[in-house]
XYZ file of C-alpha atoms in Angstrom:
563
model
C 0.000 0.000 0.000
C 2.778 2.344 0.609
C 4.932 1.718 -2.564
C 1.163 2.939 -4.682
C 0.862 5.877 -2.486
C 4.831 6.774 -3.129
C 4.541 5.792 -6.995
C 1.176 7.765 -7.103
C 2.018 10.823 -5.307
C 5.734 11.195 -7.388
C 3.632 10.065 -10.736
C 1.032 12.980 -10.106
C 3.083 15.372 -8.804
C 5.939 14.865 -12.212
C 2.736 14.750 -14.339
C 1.429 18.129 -12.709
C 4.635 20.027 -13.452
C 4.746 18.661 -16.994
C 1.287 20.172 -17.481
C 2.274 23.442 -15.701
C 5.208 23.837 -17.782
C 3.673 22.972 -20.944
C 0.504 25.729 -20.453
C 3.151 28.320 -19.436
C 4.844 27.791 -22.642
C 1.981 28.294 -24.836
C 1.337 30.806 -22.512
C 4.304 32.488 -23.166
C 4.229 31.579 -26.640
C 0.777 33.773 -27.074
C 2.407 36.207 -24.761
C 5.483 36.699 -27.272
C 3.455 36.581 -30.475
C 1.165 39.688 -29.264
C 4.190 41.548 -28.110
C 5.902 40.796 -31.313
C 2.875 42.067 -33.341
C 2.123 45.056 -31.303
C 5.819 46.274 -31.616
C 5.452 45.610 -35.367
C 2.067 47.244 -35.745
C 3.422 50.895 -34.219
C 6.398 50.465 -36.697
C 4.318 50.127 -39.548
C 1.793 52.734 -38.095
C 4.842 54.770 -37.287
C 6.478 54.461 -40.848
C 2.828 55.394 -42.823
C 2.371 58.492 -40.851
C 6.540 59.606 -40.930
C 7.515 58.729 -44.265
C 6.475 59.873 -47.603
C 6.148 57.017 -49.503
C 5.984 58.394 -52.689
C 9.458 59.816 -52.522
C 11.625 57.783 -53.825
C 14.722 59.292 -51.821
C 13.219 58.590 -48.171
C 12.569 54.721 -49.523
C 15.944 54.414 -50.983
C 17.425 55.500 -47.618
C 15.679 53.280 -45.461
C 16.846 50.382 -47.877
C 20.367 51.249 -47.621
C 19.936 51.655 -43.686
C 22.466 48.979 -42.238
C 20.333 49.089 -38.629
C 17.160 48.522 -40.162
C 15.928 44.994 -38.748
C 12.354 45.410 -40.194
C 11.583 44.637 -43.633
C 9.142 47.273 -45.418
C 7.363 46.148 -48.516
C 4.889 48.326 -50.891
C 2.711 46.272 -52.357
C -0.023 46.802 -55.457
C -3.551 46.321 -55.237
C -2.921 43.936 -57.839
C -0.178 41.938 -55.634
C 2.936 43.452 -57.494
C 5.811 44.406 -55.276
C 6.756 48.015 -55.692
C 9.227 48.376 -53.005
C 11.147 46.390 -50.543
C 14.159 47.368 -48.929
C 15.520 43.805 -47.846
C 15.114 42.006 -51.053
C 16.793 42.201 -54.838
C 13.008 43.865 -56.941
C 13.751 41.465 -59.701
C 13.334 37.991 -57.789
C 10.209 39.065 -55.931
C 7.101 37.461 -56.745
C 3.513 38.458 -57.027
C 2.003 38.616 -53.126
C -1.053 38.577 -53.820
C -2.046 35.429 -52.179
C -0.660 36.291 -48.849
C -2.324 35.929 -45.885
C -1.570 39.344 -44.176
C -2.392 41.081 -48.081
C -5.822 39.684 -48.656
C -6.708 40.524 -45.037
C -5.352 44.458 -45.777
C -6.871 44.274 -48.971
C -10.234 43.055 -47.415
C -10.417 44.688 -43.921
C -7.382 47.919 -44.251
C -5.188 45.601 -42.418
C -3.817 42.331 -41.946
C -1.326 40.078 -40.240
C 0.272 36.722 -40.085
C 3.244 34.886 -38.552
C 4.988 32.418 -40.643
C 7.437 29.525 -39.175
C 10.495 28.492 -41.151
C 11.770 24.868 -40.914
C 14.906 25.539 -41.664
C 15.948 28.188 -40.038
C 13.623 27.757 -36.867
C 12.374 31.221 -36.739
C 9.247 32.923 -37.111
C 8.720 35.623 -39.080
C 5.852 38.411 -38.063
C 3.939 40.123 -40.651
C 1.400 43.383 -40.410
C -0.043 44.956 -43.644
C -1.694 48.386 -44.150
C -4.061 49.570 -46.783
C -3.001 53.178 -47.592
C -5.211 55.863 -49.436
C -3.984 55.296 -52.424
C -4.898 51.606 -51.883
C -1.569 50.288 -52.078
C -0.361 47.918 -49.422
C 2.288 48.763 -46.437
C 3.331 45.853 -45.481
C 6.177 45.313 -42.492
C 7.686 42.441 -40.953
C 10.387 41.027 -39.108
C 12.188 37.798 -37.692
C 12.241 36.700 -34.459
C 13.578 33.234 -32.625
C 10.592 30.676 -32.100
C 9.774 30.098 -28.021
C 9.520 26.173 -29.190
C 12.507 25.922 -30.795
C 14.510 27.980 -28.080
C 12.630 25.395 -25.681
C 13.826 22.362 -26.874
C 17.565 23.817 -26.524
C 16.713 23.792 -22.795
C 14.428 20.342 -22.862
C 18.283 17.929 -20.944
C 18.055 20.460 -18.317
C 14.119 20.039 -18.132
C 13.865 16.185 -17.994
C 16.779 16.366 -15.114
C 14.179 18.935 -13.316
C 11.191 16.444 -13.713
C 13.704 12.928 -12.815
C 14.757 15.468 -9.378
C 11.088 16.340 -9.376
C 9.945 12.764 -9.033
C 12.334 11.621 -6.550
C 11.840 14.013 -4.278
C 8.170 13.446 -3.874
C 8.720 10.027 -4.467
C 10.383 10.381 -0.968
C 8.526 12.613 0.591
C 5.265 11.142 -0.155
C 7.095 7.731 1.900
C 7.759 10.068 4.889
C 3.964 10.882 4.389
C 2.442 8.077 3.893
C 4.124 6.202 6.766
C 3.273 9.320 9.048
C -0.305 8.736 7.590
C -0.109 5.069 7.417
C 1.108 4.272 11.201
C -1.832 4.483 13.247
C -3.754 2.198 10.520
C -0.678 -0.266 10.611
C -0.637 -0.321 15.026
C -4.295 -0.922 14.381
C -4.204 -3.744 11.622
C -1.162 -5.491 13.697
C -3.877 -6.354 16.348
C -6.677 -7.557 14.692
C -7.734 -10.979 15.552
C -6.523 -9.972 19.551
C -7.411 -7.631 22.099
C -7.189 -4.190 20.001
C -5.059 -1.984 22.463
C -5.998 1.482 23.816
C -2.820 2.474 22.333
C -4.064 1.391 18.664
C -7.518 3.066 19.165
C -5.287 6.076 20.098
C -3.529 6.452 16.869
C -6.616 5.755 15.115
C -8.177 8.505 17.166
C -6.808 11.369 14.904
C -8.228 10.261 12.133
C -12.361 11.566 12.025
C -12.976 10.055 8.807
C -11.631 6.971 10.856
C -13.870 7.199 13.763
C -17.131 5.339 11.572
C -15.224 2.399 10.915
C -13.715 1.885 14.605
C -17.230 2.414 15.698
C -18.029 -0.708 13.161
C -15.054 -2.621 13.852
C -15.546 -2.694 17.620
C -18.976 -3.273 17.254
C -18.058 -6.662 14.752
C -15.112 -7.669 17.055
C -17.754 -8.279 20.022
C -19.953 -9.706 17.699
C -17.300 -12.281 16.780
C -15.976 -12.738 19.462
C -19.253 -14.013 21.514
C -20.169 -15.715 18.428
C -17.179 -17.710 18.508
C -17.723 -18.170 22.396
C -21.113 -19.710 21.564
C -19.374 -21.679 18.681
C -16.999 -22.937 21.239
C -19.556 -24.116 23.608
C -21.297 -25.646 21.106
C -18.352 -27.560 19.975
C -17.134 -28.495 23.069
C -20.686 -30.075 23.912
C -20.799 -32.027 20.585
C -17.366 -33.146 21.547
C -18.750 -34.147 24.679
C -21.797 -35.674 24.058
C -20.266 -37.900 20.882
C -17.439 -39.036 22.886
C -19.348 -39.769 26.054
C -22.000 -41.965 22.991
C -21.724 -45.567 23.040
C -22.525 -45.094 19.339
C -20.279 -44.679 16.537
C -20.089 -41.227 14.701
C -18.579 -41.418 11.176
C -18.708 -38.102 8.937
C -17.804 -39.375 5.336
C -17.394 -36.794 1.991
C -18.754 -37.571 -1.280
C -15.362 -39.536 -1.912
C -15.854 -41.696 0.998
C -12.770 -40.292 2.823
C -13.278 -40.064 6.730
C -14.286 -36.040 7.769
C -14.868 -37.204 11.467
C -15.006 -40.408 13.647
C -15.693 -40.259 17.047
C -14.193 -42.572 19.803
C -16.922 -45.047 19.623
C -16.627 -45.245 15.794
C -13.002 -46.882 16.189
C -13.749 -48.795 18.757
C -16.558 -50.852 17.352
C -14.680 -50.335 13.906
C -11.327 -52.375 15.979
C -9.123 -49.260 14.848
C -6.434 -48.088 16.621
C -6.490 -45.011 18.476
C -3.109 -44.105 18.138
C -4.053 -43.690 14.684
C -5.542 -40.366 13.040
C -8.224 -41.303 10.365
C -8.953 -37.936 9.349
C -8.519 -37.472 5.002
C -8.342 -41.599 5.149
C -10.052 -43.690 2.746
C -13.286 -45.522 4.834
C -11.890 -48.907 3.685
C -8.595 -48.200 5.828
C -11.347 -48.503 8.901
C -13.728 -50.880 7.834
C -13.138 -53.552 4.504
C -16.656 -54.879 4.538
C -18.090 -55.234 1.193
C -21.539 -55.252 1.790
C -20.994 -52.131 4.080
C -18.878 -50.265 1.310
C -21.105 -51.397 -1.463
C -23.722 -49.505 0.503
C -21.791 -46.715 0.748
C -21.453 -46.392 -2.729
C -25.389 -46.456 -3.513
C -26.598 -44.298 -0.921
C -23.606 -41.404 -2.467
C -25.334 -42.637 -5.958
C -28.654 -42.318 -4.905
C -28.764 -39.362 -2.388
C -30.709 -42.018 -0.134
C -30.986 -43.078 3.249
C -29.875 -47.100 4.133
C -29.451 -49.421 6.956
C -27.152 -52.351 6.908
C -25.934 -54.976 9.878
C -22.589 -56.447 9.310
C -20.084 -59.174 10.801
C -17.300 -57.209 12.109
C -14.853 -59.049 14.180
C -17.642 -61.353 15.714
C -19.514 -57.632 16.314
C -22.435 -57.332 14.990
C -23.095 -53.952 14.129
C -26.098 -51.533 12.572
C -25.384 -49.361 10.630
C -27.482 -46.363 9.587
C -26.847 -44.312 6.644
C -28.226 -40.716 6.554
C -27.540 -38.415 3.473
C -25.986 -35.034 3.972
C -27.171 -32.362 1.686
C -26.423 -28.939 1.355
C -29.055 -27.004 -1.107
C -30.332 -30.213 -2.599
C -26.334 -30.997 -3.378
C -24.834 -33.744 -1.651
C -21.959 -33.803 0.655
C -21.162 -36.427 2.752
C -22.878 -39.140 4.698
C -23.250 -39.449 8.314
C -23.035 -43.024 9.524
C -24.543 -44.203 13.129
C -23.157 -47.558 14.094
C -24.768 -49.432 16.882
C -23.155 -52.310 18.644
C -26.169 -55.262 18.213
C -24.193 -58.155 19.295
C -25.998 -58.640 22.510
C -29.204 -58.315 20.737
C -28.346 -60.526 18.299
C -27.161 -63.023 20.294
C -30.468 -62.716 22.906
C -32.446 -62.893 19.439
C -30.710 -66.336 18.567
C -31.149 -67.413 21.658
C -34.985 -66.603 22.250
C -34.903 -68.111 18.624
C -33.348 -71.845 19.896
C -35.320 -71.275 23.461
C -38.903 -71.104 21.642
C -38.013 -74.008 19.760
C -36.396 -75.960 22.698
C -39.538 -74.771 24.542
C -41.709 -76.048 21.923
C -39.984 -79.440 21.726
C -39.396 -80.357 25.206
C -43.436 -79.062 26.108
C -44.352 -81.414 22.718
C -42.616 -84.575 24.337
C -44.694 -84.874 27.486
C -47.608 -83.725 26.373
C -47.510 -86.485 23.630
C -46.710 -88.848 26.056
C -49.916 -87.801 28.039
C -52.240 -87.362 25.249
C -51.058 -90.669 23.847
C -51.684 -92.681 27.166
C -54.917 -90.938 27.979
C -56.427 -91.882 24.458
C -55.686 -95.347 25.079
C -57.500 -95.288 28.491
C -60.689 -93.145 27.133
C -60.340 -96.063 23.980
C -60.396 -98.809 26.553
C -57.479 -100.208 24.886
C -56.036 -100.728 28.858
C -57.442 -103.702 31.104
C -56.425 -103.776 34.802
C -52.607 -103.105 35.657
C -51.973 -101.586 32.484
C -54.553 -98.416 33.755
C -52.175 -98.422 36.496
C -49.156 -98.108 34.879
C -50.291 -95.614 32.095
C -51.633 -93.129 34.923
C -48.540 -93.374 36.969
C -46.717 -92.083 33.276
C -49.238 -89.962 33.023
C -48.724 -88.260 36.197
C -44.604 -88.331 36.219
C -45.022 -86.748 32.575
C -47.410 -84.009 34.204
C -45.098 -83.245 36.623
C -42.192 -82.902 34.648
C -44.439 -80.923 32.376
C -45.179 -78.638 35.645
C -41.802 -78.473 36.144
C -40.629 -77.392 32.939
C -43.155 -74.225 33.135
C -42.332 -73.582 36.401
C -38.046 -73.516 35.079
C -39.200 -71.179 32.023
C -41.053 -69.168 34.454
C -38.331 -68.649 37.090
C -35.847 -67.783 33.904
C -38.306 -65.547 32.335
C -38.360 -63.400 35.694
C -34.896 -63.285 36.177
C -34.107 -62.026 32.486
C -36.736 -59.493 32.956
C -35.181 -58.448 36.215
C -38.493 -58.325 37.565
C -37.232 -58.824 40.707
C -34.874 -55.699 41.253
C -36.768 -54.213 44.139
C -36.548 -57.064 46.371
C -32.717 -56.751 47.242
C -32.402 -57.607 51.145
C -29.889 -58.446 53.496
C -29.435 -62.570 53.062
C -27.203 -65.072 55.791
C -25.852 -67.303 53.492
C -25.122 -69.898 56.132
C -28.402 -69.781 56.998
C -30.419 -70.360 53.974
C -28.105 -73.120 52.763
C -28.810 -75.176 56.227
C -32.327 -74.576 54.524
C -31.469 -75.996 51.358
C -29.691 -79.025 52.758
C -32.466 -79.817 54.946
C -34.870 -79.841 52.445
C -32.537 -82.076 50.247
C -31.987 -84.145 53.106
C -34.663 -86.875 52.279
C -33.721 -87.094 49.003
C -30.021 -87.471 49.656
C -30.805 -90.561 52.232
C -32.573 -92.372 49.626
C -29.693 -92.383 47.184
C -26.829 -93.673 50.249
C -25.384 -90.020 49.733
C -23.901 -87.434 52.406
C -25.087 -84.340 52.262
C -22.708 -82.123 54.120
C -23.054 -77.998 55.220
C -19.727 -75.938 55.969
C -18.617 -72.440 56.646
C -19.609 -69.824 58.107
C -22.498 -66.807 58.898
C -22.170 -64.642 55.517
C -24.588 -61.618 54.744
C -25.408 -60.252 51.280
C -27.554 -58.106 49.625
C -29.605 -60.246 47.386
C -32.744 -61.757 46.437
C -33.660 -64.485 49.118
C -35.902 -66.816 46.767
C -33.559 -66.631 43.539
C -30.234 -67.391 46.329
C -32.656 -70.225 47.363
C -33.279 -71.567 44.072
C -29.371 -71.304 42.963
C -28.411 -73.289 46.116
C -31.581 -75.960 45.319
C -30.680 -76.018 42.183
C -27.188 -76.968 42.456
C -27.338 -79.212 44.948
C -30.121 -81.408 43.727
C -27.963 -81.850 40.320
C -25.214 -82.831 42.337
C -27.393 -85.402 44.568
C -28.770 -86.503 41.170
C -25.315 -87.147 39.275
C -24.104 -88.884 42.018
C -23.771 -92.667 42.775
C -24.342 -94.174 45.703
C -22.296 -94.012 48.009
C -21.232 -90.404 47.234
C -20.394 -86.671 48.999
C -21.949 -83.829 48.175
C -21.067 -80.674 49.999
C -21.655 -76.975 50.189
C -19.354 -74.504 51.828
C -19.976 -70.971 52.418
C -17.148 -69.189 53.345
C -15.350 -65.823 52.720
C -11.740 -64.434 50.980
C -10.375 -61.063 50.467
C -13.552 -59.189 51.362
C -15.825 -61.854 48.368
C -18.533 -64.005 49.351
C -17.685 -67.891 48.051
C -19.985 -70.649 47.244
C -18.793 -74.177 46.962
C -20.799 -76.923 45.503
C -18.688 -80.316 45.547
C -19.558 -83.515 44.835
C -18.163 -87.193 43.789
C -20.320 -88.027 41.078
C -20.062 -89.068 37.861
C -18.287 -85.736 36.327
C -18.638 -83.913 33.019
C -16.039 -84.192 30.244
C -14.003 -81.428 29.267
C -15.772 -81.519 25.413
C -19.118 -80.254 27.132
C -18.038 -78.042 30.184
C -17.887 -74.682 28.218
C -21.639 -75.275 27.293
C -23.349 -77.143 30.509
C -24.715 -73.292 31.383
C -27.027 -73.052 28.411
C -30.622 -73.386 27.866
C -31.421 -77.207 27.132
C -28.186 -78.595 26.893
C -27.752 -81.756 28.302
C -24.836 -84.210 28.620
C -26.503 -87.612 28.947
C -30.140 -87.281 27.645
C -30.939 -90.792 28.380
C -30.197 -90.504 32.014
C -31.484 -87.049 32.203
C -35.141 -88.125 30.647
C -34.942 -91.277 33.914
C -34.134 -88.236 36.481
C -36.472 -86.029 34.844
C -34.205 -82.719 34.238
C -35.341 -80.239 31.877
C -31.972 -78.946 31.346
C -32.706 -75.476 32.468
C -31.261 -76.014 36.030
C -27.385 -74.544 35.187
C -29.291 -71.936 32.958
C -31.028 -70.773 35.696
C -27.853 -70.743 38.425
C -25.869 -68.747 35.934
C -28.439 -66.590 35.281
C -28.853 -65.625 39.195
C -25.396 -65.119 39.511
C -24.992 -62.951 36.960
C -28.554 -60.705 38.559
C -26.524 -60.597 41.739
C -23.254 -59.216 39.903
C -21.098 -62.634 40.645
C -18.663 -65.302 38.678
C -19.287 -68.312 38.147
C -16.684 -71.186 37.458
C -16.584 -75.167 37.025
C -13.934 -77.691 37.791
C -14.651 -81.115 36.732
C -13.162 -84.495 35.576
C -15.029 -87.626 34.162
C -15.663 -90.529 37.164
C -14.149 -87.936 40.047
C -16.923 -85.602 40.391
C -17.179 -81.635 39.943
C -16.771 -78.463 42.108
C -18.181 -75.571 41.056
C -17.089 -71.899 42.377
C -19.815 -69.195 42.916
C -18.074 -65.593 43.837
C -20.208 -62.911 45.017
């Protein structure tokens, strides 16, 4: 900005004297011209009322005069030269076709100035009609203004080249006088504008409007960018506090945005900065990136669940348009595994449900038709109602199981969390197992100690039933079962431990789920419904605990409840 204001300042002021001296030169061209014709119009006024022009003596002398610088002519109406006492009378020509002898001629008197080329001077002339109508007509030479100028024109161009470079620098010392308070001003935009820059801007008045703007736009700014700021710190909070993944994607399906979530259920790494990257750095699933590519195609919304590293993840695809123009795609990804897993599962319970219901029932049905048919005589009655009625119960059983599960994966039973002696309901347990024990030659035996814990009294019961009829039941004759409740490092431990028959290694990581059973032949003559470990686990896991199982074929199994 200050080199234009220097180049424009020395440009306009060199330009300015060119002009100046150019008008004074025609000035004082037209000045010299006028001078030069006055002084030659009293000479020729002066020589028509002194000399008689009709003698021939007075004409002769002033044509032998040596000081004479004026040239006196005596011209005929008809253009002829009859005197001049410069030139040789035989080499004159006619003159009637010069300017200054029409005009006489015409008017009484005339006058021109003529340059010549060659010799660079100008010659004046001024013509008088006499009485006797022939022409006075006097003239002289005199050097050209123009001509003397250009003799002079070095010494002028060294005037305009000093010219320029003077104002060249004084219009820098000017402009940076000017310039300074603008430049301690424009140094501290973007911070705190100092009183000292306000200051310097302060002697400006044609200023004062646009500091009055300025401030007024800085506060604008500013608590526009505050509120920008608070806004993007909350986004930034609230996406990386989401258990949802954020992806931002560009119409070239390179990554704008991910937040934390979006890596982690992607498996990236967070050392890593995806920002620019190509999607398929993150995630190489086809279906996913086919998807991708349509909804970009398409401008259209999608959904699509993938198989990420045994994750199973939805993922919804929303368009992002800008006046109808696309561009980008937002991309929320939703961890489904457990859902999908609890939907396989509900899946295989309804049909385990359905299957092991169908068995008794067709048992029942079947032996009940052949008593309404009369197709049983005597003990055979007998023998079909006692199936009838073990069938029943396991049926009753087998609701009562689902029932129980169905409560506990509900949670149903939150609210009634109270303080529970271990010790106490276990004697509880054993007693009521007792009986059942003494029939089967096994010894039921109770140790520890006085334990309480905040749980649900009838689902603690029903984990302690539950494991310790199994036990009694997969035990031979003969056999130990025992339950200890005892304490380490501040945990709550149940022990289940019994000699029976034991569970091989090929079936231990699955004896917890729904249905599964080791031996269904000797399951179906105890009459388990294989929901009894389902049921245990699922307790535990209500009342926050681990579960874990030690076993080995023929020596029994001890299984490890921590609270």
């Amino acid at each position: 900005m200050k080199r234009k204001i220097h180049l424009s300042v020395a440009l306009l002021s060199t330009a300015i004297t060119i002009l100046v001296a150019f008008f004074m030169m025609i000035t004082f061209y037209k000045f010299n011209n006028n001078n030069q014709m006055d002084s030659l119009k009293n000479t020729g006024n002066l020589i028509s009322n002194v000399i008689h022009l009709t003698d021939a003596d007075e004409l002769n002398t002033l044509k032998t005069h040596e000081n004479t610088n004026v040239r006196i002519t005596l011209i005929d109406s008809d253009g002829s030269v009859l005197f001049d006492n410069k030139a040789d009378m035989n080499n004159i020509e006619n003159h009637i076709d010069r300017p200054e002898v029409k005009q006489a001629l015409k008017k009484g008197t005339g006058q021109s100035i003529r340059y010549s080329t060659t010799l660079g001077y100008d010659t004046y002339y001024y013509a008088i009609k006499l009485e006797n109508n022939i022409i006075l007509r006097v003239s002289h030479e005199a050097e050209n203004p123009l001509t003397a100028f250009s003799g002079i024109l070095p010494i002028t161009l060294l005037i305009l080249v000093l010219i320029f470079i003077i104002t060249y620098y004084t219009s820098s010392l000017l402009a940076n006088h000017i310039l300074r308070p603008i430049e301690v001003f424009t140094k501290n935009i973007g911070e705190n504008i100092s009183e000292e820059a306000f200051k310097y801007l302060s002697v400006y008045d044609e200023l004062s409007p646009f500091i009055r703007t300025y401030e007024s736009q800085n506060k604008e700014i500013e608590n526009k960018d505050i509120d920008l700021e608070e806004k993007s710190t909350l986004l930034d909070v609230i996406s990386s506090s989401m258990g949802e993944g954020i992806v931002l994607l560009d119409t070239s399906m390179k990554i704008m945005s991910i937040n934390n979530s979006g890596i982690r259920l992607f498996n990236g790494s967070r050392n890593i900065s995806y920002s620019g990257k190509d999607f398929i750095r993150l995630c190489r699933d086809l279906d996913l990136n086919q998807t991708l590519e349509v909804s970009i195609g398409k401008k259209s919304s999608n959904e699509v669940m993938i198989n990420h590293n045994n994750k199973y993840l939805n993922i919804y695809i929303n368009p992002v348009l800008r006046n109808c123009e696309l561009t980008g795609l937002l991309l929320l990804v939703v961890d489904s595994t457990e859902k999908h897993k609890l939907d396989i599962m509900r899946r295989e319970f309804s049909a385990n449900v359905s299957h092991e219901l169908k068995t008794p029932l067709t048992s029942i049905n079947g032996y009940a038709e052949m008593i309404k048919n009369g197709m049983a005589k005597g003990d055979d009655i007998t023998k079909f109602a006692s199936i009838i009625k073990r069938e029943g119960e396991r049926l009753l059983s087998l609701i009562d199981d689902i029932i129980k599960l169905s409560k506990i994966e509900d949670n149903s039973d939150d609210n009634n969390l109270e303080p529970v002696n271990l010790y106490t309901l276990g004697k509880d347990v054993v007693n009521s197992l007792e009986l059942l024990a003494k029939e089967k030659d096994i010894q039921l035996e109770l140790k520890g100690i006085s334990i309480f814990m905040k749980g649900n009294k009838g689902m603690l019961q029903d984990l302690l039933y539950n494991l310790l009829e199994n036990s009694i039941k997969y035990t031979n004759p003969g056999g130990l079962v025992q339950l200890t409740i005892c304490e380490d490092s501040k945990k709550t431990i149940i022990k289940i431990k019994d000699t029976g028959i034991g569970i091989p290694v090929e079936h231990q990581d699955r004896i917890f789920e729904r249905f599964y059973i080791v031996d269904k032949s000797r399951s179906k003559k105890i009459g388990s419904t294989g929901l009894g470990l389902s049921i245990v686990k699922h307790i535990v896991e209500f009342h926050k605990g681990k579960i874990s199982l030690e076993s080995e074929v023929g020596k029994g199994t001890e299984i490890t409840i921590t609270f």
